[in-house]
CSV table of C-alpha atoms in Angstrom, one decimal:
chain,number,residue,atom,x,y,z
A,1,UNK,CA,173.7,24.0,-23.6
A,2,UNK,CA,170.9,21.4,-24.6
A,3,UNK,CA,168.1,21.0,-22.4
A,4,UNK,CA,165.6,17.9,-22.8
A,5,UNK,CA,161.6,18.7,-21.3
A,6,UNK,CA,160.1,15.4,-20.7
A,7,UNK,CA,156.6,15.0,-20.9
A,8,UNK,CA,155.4,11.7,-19.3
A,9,UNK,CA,151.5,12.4,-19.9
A,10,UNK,CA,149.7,10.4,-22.2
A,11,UNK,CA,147.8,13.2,-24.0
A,12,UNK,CA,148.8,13.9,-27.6
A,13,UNK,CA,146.4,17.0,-28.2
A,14,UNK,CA,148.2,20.2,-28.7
A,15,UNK,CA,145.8,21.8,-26.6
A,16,UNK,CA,146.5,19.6,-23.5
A,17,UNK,CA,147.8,20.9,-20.3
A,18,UNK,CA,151.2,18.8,-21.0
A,19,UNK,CA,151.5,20.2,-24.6
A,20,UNK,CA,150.9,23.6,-23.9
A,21,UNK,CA,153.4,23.4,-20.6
A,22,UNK,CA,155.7,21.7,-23.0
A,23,UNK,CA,155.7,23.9,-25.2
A,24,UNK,CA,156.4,27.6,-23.1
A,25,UNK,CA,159.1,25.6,-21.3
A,26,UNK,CA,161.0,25.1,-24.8
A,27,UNK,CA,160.4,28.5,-25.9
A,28,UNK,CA,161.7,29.9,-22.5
A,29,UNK,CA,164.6,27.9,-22.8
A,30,UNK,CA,165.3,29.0,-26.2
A,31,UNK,CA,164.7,32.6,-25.6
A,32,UNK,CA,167.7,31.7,-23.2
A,33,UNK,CA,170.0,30.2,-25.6
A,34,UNK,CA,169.7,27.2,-24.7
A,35,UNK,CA,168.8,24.2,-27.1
A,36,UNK,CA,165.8,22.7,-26.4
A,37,UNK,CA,164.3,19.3,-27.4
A,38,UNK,CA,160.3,18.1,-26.0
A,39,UNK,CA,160.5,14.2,-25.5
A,40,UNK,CA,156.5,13.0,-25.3
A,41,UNK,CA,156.7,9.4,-23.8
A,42,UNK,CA,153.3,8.7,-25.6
A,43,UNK,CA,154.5,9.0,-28.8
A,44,UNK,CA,158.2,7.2,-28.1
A,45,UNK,CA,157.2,3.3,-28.3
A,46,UNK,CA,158.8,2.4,-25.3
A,47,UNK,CA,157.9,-0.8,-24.4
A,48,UNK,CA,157.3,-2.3,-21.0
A,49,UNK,CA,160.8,-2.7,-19.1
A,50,UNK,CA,162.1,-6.0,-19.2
A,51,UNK,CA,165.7,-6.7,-18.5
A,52,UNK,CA,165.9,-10.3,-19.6
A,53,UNK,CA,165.3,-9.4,-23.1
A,54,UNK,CA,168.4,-10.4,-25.6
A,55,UNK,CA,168.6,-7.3,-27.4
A,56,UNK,CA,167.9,-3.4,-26.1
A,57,UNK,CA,164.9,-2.3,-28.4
A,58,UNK,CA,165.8,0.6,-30.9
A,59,UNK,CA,163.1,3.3,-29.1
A,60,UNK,CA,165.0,2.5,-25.9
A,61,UNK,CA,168.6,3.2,-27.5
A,62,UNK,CA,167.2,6.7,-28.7
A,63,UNK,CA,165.5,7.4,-25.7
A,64,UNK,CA,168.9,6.3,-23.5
A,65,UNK,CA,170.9,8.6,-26.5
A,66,UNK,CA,168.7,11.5,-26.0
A,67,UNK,CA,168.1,11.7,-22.1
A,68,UNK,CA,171.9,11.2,-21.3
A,69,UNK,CA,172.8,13.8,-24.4
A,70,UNK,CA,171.9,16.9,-22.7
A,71,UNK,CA,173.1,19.1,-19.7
A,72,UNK,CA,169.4,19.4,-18.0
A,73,UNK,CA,166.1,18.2,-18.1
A,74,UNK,CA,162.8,19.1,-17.1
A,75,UNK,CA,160.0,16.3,-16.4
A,76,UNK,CA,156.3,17.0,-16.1
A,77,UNK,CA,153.4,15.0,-16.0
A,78,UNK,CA,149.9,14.9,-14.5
A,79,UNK,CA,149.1,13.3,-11.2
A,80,UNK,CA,148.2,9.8,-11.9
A,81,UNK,CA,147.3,8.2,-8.4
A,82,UNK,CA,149.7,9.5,-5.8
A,83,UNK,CA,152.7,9.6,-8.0
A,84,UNK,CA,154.1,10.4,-11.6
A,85,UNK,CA,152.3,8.4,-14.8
A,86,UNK,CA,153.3,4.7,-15.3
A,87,UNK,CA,154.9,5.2,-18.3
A,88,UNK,CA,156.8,8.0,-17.5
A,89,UNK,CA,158.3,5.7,-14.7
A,90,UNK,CA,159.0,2.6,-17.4
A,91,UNK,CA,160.6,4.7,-19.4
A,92,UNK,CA,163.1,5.9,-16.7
A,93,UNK,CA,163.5,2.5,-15.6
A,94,UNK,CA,165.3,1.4,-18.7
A,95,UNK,CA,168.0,3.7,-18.6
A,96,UNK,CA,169.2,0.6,-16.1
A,97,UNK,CA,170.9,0.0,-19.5
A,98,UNK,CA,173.3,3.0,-19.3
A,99,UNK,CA,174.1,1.4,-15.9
A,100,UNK,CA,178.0,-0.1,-16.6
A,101,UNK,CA,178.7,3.0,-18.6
A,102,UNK,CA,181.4,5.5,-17.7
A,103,UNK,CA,178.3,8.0,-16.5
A,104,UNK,CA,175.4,6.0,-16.0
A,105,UNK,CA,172.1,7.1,-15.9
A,106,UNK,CA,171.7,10.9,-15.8
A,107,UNK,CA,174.8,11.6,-13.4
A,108,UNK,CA,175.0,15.2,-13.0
A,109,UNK,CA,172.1,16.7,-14.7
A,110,UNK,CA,169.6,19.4,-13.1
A,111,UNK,CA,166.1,18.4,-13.3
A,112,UNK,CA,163.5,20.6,-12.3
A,113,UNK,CA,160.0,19.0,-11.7
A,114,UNK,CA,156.7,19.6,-12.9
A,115,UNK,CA,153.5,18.4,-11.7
A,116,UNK,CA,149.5,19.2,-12.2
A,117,UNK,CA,146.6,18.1,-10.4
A,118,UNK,CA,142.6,18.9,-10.4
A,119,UNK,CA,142.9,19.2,-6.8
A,120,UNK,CA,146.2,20.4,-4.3
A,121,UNK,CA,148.0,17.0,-4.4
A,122,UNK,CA,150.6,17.9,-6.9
A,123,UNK,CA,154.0,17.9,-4.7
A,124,UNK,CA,153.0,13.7,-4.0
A,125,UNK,CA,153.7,13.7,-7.8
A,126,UNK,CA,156.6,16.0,-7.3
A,127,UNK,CA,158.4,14.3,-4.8
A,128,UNK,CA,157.8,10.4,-6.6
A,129,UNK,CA,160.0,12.0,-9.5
A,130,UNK,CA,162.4,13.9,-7.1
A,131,UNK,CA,163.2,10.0,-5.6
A,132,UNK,CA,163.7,9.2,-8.9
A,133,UNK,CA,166.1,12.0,-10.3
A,134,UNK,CA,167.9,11.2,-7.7
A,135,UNK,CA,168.3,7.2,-7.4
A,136,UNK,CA,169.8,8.4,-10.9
A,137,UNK,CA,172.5,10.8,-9.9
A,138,UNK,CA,170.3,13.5,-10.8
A,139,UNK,CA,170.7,17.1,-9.5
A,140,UNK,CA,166.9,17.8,-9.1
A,141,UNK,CA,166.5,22.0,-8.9
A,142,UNK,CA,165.1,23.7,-4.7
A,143,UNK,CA,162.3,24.8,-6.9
A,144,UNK,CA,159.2,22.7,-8.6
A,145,UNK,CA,155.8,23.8,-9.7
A,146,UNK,CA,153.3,22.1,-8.8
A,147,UNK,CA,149.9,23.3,-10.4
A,148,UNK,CA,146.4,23.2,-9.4
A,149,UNK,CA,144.2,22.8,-12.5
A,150,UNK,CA,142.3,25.0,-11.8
A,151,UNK,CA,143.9,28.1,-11.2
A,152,UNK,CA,146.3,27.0,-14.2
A,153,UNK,CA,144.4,28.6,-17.0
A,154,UNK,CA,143.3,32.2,-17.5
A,155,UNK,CA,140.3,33.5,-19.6
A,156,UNK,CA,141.5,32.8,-22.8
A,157,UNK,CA,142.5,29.4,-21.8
A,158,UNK,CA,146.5,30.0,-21.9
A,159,UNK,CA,148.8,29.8,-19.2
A,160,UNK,CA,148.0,32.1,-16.1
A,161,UNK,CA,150.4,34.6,-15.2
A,162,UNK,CA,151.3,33.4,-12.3
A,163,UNK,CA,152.7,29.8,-13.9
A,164,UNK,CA,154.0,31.5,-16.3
A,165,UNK,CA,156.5,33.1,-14.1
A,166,UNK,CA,157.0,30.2,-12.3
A,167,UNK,CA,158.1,28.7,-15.1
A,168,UNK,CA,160.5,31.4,-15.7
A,169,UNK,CA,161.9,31.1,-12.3
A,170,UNK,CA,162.2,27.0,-12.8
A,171,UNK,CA,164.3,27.8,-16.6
A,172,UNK,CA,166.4,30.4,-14.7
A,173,UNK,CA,167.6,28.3,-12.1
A,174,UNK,CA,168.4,25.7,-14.6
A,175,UNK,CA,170.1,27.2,-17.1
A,176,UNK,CA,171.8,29.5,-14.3
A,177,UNK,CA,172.6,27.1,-12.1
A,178,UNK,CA,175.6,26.0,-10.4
A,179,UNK,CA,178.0,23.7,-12.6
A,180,UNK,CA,178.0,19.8,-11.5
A,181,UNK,CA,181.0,18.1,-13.1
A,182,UNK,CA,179.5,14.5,-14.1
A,183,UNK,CA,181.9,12.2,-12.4
């Protein structure tokens, strides 16, 4: 099984809440046996979607490649406003260009959802990716995390036990889910 965790925050530090999230996802998964890839949307030079162009960019074929490649996914990002980041949602836009393929989009995949903010909003960010999992024939997991910053990070400043095993429970029901045939 391949599994895909994509990060649509902006940050690029290794020490940012999405890195380090990022990161204990992937290792979880692997601990699982499952193959794991992080896709950062900052670092992935997708440009802003525009459908008229002649030619599909390059970073937009890989990222179409990679997101329709695996058998789950995992999206995180902070709370930017209400909703998910901006980029996070231009990037999902263009898999419009999968649309006329035999399985568009990202039909049958579980997605479990991730969200953080400083203050209890996170499930508005949780819910404007859960809309758009599923406007593309996504299979978006009964259980998300969101996370209040501030009760995210223990002394040490790593993950607080209590994510961590929220985490857990969101890889579990991933990886142990049901079967979806793709059709």
């Amino acid at each position: 099984m391949k599994a895909l965790i994509y990060n649509g925050a902006l940050e690029r530090r290794s020490s940012s809440t999405a890195s380090k999230i990022s990161e204990f996802l992937k290792q979880d998964l692997e601990n699982k046996g499952v193959e794991a890839q992080i896709f950062n949307v900052a670092d992935s030079g997708i440009p802003l979607f525009d459908f008229t162009l002649n030619s599909t960019p390059k970073s937009v074929e890989i990222m179409n490649h990679t997101f329709r490649s695996v058998d789950m996914q995992i999206w995180l990002t902070p709370l930017y406003h209400g909703s998910m980041t901006g980029v996070m949602k231009n990037c999902l836009d263009w898999l419009e260009f999968s649309a006329k393929m035999p399985q568009p989009y990202l039909s049958g995949q579980r997605v479990g959802l991730v969200c953080w903010a400083d203050g209890v909003q996170a499930m508005q960010g949780i819910n404007a990716m859960d809309a758009v999992a599923k406007s593309l024939r996504a299979w978006t997991l009964p259980y998300a995390v969101p996370i209040q910053k501030l009760e995210f990070y223990n002394e040490e400043f790593e993950i607080a036990q209590k994510y961590q095993e929220r985490f857990r429970i969101l890889n579990n029901l991933l990886v142990d889910g049901p079967v979806i045939t793709k059709n």
